[in-house]
CSV table of C-alpha atoms and ligand atoms in Angstrom, one decimal:
chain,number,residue,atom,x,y,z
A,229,UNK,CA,-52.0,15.3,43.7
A,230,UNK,CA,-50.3,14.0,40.5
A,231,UNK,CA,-47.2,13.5,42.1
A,232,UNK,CA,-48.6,11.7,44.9
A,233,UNK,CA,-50.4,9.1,42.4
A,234,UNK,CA,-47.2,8.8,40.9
A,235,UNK,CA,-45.8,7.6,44.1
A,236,UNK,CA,-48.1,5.2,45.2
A,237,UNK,CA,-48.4,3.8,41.6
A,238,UNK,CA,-45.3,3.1,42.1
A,239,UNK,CA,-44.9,1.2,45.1
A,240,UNK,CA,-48.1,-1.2,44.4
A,241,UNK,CA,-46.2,-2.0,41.0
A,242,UNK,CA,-43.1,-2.4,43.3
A,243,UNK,CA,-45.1,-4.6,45.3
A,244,UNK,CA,-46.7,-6.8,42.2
A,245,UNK,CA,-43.7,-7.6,40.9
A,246,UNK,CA,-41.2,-8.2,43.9
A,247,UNK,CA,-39.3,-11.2,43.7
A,248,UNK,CA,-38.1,-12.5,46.6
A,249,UNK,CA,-34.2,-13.9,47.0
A,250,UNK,CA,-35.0,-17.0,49.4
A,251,UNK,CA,-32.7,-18.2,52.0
A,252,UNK,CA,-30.6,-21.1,50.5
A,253,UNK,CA,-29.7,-23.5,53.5
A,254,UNK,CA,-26.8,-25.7,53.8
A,255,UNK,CA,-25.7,-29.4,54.0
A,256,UNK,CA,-26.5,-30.4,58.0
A,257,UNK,CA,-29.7,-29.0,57.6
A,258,UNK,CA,-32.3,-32.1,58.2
A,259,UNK,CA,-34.6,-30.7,55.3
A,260,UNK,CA,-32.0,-31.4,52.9
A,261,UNK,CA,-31.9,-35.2,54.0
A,262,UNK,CA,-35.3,-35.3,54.1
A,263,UNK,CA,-37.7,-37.6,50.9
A,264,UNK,CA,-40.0,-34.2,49.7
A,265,UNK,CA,-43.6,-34.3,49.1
A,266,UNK,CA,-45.5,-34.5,46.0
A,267,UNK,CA,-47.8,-31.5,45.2
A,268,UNK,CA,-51.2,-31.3,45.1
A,269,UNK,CA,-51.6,-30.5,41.8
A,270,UNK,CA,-54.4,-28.0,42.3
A,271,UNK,CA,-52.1,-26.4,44.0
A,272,UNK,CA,-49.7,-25.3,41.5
A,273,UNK,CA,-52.2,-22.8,39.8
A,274,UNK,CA,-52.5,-20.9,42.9
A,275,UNK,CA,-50.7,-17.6,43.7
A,276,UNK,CA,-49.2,-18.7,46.8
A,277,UNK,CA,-47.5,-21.3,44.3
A,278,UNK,CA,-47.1,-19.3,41.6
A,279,UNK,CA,-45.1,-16.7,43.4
A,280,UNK,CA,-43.2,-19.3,45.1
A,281,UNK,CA,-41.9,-20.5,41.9
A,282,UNK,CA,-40.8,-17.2,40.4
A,283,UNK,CA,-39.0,-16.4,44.4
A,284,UNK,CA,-37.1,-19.9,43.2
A,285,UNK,CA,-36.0,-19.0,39.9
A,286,UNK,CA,-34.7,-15.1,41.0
A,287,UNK,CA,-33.1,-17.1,44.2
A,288,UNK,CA,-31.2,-19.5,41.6
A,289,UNK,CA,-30.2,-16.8,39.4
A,290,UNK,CA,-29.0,-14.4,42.1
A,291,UNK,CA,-27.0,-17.3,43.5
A,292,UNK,CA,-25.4,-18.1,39.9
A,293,UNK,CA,-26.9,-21.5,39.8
A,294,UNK,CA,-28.0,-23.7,37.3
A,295,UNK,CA,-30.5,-25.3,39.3
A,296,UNK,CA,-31.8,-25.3,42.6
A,297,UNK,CA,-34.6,-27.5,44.7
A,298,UNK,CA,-37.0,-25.9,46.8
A,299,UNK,CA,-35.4,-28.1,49.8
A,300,UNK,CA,-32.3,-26.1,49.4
A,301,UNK,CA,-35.1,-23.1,50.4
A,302,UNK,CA,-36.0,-25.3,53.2
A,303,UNK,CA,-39.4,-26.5,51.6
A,304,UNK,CA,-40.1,-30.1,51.6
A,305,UNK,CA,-41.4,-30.3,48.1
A,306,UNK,CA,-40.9,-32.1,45.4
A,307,UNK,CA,-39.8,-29.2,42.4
A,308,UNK,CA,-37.1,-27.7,41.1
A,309,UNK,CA,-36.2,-25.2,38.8
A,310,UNK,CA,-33.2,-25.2,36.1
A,311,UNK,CA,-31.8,-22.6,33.4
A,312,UNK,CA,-28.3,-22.3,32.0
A,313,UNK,CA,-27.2,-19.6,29.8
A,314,UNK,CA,-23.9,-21.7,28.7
A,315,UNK,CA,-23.9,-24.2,27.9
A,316,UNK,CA,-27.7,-23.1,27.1
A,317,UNK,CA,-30.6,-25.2,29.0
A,318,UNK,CA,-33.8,-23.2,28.9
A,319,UNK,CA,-35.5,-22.3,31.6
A,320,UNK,CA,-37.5,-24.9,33.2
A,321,UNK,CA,-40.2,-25.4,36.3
A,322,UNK,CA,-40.3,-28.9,37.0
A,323,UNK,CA,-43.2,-30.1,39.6
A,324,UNK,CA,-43.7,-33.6,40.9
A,325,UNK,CA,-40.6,-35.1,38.3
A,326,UNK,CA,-39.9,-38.8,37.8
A,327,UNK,CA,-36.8,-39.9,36.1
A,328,UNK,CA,-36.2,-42.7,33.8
A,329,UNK,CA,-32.0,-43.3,34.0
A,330,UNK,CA,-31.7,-44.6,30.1
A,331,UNK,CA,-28.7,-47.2,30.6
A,332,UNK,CA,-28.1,-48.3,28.0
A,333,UNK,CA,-26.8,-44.7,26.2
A,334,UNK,CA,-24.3,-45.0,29.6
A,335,UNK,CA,-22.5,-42.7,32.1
A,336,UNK,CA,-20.0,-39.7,32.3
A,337,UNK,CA,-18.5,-37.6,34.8
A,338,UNK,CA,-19.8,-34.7,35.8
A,339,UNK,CA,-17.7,-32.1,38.0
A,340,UNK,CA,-20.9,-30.4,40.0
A,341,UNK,CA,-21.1,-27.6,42.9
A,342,UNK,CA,-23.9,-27.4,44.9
A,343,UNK,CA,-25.2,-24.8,46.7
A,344,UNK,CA,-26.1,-25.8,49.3
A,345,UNK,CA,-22.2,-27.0,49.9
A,346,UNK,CA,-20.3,-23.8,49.6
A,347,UNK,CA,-16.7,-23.5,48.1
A,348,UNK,CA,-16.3,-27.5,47.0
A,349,UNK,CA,-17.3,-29.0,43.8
A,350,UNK,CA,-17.2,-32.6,43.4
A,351,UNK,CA,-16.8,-35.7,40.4
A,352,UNK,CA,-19.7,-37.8,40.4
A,353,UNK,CA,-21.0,-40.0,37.6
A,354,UNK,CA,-24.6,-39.0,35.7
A,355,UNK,CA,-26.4,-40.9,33.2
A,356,UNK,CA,-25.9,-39.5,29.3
A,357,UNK,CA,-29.4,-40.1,28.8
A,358,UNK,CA,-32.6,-39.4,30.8
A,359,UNK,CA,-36.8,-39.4,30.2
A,360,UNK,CA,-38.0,-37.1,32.5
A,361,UNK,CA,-41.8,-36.4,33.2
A,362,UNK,CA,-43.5,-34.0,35.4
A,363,UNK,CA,-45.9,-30.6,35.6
A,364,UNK,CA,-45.2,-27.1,34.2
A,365,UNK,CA,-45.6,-24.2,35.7
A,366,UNK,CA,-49.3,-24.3,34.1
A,367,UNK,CA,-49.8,-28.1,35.3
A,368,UNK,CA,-49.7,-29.3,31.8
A,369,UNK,CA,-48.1,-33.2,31.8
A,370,UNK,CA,-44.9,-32.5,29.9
A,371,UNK,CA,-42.8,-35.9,29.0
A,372,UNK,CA,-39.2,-35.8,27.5
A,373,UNK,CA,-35.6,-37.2,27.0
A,374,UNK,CA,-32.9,-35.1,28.1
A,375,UNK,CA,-29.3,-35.3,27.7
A,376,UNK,CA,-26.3,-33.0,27.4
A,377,UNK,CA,-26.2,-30.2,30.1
A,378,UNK,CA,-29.8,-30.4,30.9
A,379,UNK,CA,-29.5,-34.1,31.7
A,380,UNK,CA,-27.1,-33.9,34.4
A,381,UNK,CA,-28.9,-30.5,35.9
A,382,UNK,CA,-32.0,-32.9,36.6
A,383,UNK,CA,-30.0,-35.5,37.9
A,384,UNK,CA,-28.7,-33.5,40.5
A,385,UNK,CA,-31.9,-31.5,41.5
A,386,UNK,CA,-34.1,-34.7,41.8
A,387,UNK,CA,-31.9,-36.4,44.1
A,388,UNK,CA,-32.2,-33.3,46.3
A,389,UNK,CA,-36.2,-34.1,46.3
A,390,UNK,CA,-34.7,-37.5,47.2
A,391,UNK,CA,-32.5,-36.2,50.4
A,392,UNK,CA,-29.4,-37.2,48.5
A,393,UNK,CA,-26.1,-34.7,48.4
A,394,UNK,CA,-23.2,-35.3,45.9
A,395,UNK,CA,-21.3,-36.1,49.2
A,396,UNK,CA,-23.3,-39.5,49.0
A,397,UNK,CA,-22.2,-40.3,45.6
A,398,UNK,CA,-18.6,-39.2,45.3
A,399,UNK,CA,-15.9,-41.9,45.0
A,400,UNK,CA,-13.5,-41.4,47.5
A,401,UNK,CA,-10.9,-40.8,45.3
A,402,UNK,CA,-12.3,-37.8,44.1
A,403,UNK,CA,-14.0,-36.5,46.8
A,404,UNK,CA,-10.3,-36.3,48.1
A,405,UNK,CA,-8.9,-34.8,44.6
A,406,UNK,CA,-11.4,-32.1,44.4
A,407,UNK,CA,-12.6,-31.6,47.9
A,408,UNK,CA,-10.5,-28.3,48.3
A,409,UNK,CA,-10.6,-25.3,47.1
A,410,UNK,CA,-12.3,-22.8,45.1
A,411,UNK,CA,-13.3,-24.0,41.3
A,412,UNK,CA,-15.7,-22.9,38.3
A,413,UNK,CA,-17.7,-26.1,38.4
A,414,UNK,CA,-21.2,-25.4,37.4
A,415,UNK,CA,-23.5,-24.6,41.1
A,416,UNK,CA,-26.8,-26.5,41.7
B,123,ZN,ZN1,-27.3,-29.1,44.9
């Protein structure tokens, strides 16, 4: 009787806590081209939503990316997540973002992956500087700067909610430099 309590104990905590590792799709499919949809933000307390965001952050980690947009999952929506352990960005669930490219702080290159493009990395240029706003995971309004690292991790992921690939903003130059071959560039 214990031992049987025991057991099925265990598989409904098995069940609570299951993280699902989502299918990340690749460059051809439409949904990566496509402008994603805002959420309703009622939505974002619900458990559908809730679940769907902890599937997106297990997904991202099991791949070894920094970031990763729920079109790479093959949902039209606009959110991402991001977390980096080196250089250290802190986790973060980002619903419904807008960006603010602060020019005048400039440009650098940046030497990106992306998962959703296996096996090439690419030089693009990303602003130093951003102010980016959106929702938490709670649906509190959360508006900051950003720069470093966690600057050009947001850069990337909101163009994905934009249908653009770092195919679309490489320099041919260096799309031809770095196009081949396996490197360490950071994946996204
Ligand atoms: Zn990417």
């Amino acid at each position: 009787m214990n031992k049987l309590l025991i057991i099925f104990l265990l598989i409904i905590s098995s069940n609570l806590f299951a993280q699902n590792r989502l299918e990340i799709i690749k460059i051809g499919n439409p949904t990566l081209r496509m402008i994603a949809e805002e959420i309703d933000h009622k939505r974002i307390e619900s458990s559908e939503f809730q679940a769907f965001i902890d599937d997106m952050v297990f997904t991202m980690k099991k791949a070894g990316g920094v970031g990763l947009a729920a079109p790479q999952v093959d949902r039209s929506l606009r959110m991402f997540v991001m977390s980096s352990s080196f250089p250290k960005v802190p986790l973060k669930i980002v619903i419904n973002p807008k960006i603010e490219y602060l020019e005048n702080s400039g440009k650098k290159s940046s030497t990106e992956g992306c998962l959703s493009i296996p096996g090439k990395s690419l030089t693009v240029k990303r602003y130093k500087k951003i102010h980016l706003s959106y929702y938490n995971r709670k649906g509190e309004f959360i508006s900051e700067e950003l720069d470093g690292f966690g600057a050009i991790i947001a850069q990337h992921e909101y163009d994905h909610l934009n249908g653009v690939l770092i195919v679309d903003l490489v320099e041919q130059m260096q799309a031809i430099i770095n196009g081949a071959g396996f490197t360490d560039a950071p994946l996204m």
